Coordinates of C-alpha atoms in Angstrom, one line a residue:
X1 CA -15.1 49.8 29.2
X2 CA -17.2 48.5 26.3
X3 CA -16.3 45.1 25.2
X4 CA -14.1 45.1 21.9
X5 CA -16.3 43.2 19.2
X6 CA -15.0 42.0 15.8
X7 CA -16.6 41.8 12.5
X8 CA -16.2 39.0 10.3
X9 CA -13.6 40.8 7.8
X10 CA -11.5 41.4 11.5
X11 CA -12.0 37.9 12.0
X12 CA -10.5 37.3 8.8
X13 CA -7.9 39.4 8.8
X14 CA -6.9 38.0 12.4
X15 CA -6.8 34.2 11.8
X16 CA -6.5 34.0 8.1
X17 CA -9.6 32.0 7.8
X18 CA -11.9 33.0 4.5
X19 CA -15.3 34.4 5.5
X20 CA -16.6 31.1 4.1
X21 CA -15.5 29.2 6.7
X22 CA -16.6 31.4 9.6
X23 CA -20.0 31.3 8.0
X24 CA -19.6 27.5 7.8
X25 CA -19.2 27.6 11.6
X26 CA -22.1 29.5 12.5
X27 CA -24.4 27.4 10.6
X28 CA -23.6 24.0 12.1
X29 CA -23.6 25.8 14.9
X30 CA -19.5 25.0 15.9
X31 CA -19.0 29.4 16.5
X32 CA -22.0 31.3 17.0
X33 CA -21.5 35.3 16.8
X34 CA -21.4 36.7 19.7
X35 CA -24.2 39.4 18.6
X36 CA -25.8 40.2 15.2
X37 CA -25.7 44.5 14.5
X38 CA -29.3 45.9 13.4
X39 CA -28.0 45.8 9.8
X40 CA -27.0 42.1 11.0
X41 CA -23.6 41.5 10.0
X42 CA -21.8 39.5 12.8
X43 CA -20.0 40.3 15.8
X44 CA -17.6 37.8 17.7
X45 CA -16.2 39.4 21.5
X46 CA -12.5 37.8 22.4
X47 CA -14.4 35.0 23.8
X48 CA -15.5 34.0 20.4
X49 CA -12.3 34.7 18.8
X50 CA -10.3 32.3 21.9
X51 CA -13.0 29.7 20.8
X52 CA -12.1 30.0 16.8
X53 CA -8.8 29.9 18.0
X54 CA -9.3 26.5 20.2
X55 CA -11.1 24.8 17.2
X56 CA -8.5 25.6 14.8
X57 CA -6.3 24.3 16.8
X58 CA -8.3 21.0 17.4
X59 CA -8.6 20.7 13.7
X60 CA -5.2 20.8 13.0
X61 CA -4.5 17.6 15.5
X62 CA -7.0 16.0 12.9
X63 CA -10.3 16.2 15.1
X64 CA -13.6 16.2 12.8
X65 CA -15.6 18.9 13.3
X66 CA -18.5 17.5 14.1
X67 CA -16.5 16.2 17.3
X68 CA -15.0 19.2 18.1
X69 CA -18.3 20.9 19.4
X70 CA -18.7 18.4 22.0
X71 CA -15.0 18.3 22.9
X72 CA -15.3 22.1 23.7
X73 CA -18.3 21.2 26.1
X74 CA -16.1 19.1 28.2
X75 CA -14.1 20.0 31.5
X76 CA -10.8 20.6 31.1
X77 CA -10.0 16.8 32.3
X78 CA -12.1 15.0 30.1
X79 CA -10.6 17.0 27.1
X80 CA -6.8 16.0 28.4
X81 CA -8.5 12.1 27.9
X82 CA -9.4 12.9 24.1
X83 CA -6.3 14.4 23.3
X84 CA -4.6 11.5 24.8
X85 CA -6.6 9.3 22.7
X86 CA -6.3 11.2 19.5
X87 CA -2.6 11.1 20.1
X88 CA -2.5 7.5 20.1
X89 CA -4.6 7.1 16.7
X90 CA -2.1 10.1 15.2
X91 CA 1.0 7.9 16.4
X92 CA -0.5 4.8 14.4
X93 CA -1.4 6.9 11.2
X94 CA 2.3 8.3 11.7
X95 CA 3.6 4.9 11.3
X96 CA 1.2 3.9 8.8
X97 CA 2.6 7.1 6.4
X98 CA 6.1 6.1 7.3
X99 CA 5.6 2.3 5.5
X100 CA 3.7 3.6 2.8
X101 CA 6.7 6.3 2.4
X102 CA 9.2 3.3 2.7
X103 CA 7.1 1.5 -0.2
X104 CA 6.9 4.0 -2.2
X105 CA 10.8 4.8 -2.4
X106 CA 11.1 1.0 -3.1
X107 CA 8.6 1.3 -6.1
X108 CA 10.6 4.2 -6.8
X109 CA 14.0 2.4 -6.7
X110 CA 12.5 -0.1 -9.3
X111 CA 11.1 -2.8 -6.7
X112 CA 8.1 -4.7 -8.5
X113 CA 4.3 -3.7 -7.2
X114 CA 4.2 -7.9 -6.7
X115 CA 7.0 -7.5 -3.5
X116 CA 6.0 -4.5 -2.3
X117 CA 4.3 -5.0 1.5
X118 CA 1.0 -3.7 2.4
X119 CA 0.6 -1.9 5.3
X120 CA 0.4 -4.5 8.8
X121 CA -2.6 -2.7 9.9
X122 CA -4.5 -3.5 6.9
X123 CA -7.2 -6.4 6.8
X124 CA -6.5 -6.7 3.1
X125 CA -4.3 -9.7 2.1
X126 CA -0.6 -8.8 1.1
X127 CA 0.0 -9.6 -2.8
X128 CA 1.6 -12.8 -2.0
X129 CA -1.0 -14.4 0.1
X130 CA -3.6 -12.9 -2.6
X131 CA -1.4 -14.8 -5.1
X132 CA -1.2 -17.9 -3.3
X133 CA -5.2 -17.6 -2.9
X134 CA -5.4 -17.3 -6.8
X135 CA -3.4 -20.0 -7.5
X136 CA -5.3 -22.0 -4.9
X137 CA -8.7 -21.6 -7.0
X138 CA -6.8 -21.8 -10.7
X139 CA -4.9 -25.1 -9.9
X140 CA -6.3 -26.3 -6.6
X141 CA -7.9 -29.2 -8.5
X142 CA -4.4 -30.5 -10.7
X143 CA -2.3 -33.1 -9.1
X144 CA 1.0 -30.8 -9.3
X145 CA -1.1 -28.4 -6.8
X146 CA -1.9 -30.9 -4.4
X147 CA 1.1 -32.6 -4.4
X148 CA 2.6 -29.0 -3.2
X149 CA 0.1 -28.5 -0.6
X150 CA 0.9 -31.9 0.6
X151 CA 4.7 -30.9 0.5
X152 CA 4.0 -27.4 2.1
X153 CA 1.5 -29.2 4.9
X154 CA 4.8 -31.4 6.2
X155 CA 6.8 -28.1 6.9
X156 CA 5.7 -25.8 9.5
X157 CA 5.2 -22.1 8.9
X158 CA 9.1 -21.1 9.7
X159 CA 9.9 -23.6 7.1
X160 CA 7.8 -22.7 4.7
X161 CA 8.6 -19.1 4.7
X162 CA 12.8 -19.9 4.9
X163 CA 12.2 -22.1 1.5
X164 CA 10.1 -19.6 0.2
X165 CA 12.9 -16.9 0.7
X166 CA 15.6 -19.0 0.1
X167 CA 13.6 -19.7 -3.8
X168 CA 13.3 -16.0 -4.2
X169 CA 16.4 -15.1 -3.8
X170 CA 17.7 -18.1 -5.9
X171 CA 15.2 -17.1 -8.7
X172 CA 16.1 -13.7 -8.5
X173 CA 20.0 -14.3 -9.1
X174 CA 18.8 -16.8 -11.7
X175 CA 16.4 -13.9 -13.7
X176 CA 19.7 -11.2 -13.2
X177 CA 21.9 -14.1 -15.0
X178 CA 19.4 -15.1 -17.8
X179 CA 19.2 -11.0 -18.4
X180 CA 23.1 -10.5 -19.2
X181 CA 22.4 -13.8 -22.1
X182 CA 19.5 -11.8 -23.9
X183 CA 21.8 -10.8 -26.4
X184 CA 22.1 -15.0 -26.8
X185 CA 19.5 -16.8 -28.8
X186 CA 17.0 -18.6 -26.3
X187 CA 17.9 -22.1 -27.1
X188 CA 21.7 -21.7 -26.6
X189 CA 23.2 -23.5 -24.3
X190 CA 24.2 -21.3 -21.5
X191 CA 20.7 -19.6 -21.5
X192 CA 18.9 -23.4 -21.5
X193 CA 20.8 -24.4 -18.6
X194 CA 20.3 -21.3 -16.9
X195 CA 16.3 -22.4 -17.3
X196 CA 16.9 -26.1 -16.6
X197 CA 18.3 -24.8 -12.9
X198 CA 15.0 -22.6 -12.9
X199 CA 12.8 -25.5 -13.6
X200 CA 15.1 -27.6 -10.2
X201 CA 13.8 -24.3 -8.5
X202 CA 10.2 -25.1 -8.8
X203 CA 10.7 -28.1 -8.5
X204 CA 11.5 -28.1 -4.6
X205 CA 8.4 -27.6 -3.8
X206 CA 6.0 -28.7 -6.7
X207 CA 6.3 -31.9 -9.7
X208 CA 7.5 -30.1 -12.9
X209 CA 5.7 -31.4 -15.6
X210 CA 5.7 -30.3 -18.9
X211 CA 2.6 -29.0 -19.2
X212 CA 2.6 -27.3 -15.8
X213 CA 6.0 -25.5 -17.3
X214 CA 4.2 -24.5 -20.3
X215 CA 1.5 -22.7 -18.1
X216 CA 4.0 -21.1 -16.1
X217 CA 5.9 -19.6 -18.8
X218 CA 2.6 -18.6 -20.5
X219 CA 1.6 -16.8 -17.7
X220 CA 4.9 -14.0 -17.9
X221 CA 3.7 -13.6 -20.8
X222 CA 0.1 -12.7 -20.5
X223 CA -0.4 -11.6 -16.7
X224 CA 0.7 -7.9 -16.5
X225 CA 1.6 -8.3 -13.1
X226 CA 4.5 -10.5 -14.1
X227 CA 5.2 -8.4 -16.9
X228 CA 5.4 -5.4 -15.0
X229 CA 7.8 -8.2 -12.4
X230 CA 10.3 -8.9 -15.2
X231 CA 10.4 -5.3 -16.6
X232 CA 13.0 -4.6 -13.9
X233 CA 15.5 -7.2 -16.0
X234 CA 15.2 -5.5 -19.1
X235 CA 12.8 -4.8 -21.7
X236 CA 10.7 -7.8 -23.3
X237 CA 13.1 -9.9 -20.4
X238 CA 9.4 -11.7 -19.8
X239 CA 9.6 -12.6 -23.7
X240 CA 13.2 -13.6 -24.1
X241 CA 12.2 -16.1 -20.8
X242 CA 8.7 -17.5 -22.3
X243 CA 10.8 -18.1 -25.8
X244 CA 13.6 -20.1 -23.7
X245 CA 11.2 -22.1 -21.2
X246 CA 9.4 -23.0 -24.5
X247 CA 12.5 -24.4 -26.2
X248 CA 13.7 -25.9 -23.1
X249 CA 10.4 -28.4 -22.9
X250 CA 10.5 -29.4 -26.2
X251 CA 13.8 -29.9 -26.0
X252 CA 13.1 -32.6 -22.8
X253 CA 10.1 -33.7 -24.5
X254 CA 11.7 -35.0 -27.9
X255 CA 14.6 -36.5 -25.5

């Protein structure tokens, strides 16, 4: 019995890939027809079409195709090792997609870009350590910065990240509070002593002086990253804060 051969539109109509691709194939030589007819359209036997079939398949468990022509060249043992492997590097993208899924529902939920956590496999800094490394080359050279290095070099790192957390939170309740005054004026005087606890906040772990203050506060103001932050307190909450630290230092500078 003559062996059945397939043209390209059978092909086609048998795996639902375009005639594009099967071209594509031939010419980086990953499916060859299995004969060419004197008019020379292609021919592919079932041996051809098991092959299409095989790197479809492959493709699918995200092999690139210029590795799936040598993966078809291997015995049957050597492939089991390759799929074992790609298994493995499909179980890390896996978790990969499930933390950037998880951040995204955060940033969805209203979480701010500046708390959001890259992924742990990535050799780019997480926001916060790219923070710290800005303010490391803005202030590095002021006395209130090295007088916080010196206070963050006598604590070791579990201590450092339980006062760190432990500010956060503190700052957050702080931001929530000064948010319900907004309809207040910023030099009243629940909304200054809401900042004067802000201002015992920083000044845990860094000297609070004026000027420093005055930085600070003009910062919220002009960094769209901590706009973007204070967004999720209301709208111009970044503002309504700059206007009260502002009052607040004159306020203990004329005392």
């Amino acid at each position: 019995m003559k062996q059945q051969l397939f043209t390209v539109h059978d092909i086609v109509q048998i795996t639902g890939i375009s005639r594009r691709t099967l071209h594509f194939y031939d010419s980086i030589d990953l499916l060859k027809p299995s004969e060419l007819a004197d008019n020379g359209y292609r021919r592919y036997n079932r041996d051809a079409l098991t092959q299409l079939q095989t790197i479809l398949m492959l493709k699918d468990m995200q092999f690139p195709l210029k590795h799936i022509a040598s993966i078809l060249q291997l015995p049957a043992t050597e492939q089991q090792h390759m799929l074992m492997q790609q298994r493995q590097l499909l179980e890390q993208h896996k978790q990969q997609l499930k933390h950037t899924i998880q951040q995204l529902d955060q940033r969805l939920a209203g979480k701010p870009w500046s708390e959001l956590q890259r992924s742990p496999d990535t050799s780019v800094k997480s926001l916060q350590d790219q923070y710290a490394a800005e303010a490391a080359l803005t202030y590095g050279n002021t006395t209130a910065y090295k007088q916080f290095q010196e206070q963050q070099s006598a604590l070791s790192p579990a201590q450092q990240q339980e006062q760190n957390e432990y500010i956060a939170k503190q700052m957050n309740a702080l931001y929530k509070q000064l948010a319900e005054q907004m309809d207040a004026l910023p030099q009243s005087p629940a909304v200054q002593n809401l900042i004067q606890q802000w201002a015992a906040l920083l000044a845990i772990q860094m000297p609070c002086e004026p000027e420093l203050l005055r930085c600070i506060a003009d910062t919220y103001i002009e960094d769209e990253r901590f706009v973007d932050y204070f967004e999720s307190y209301g709208t111009d909450f970044a503002r309504f804060l700059h206007a009260a630290i502002t009052d607040w230092i004159q306020h203990i500078q004329t005392d």
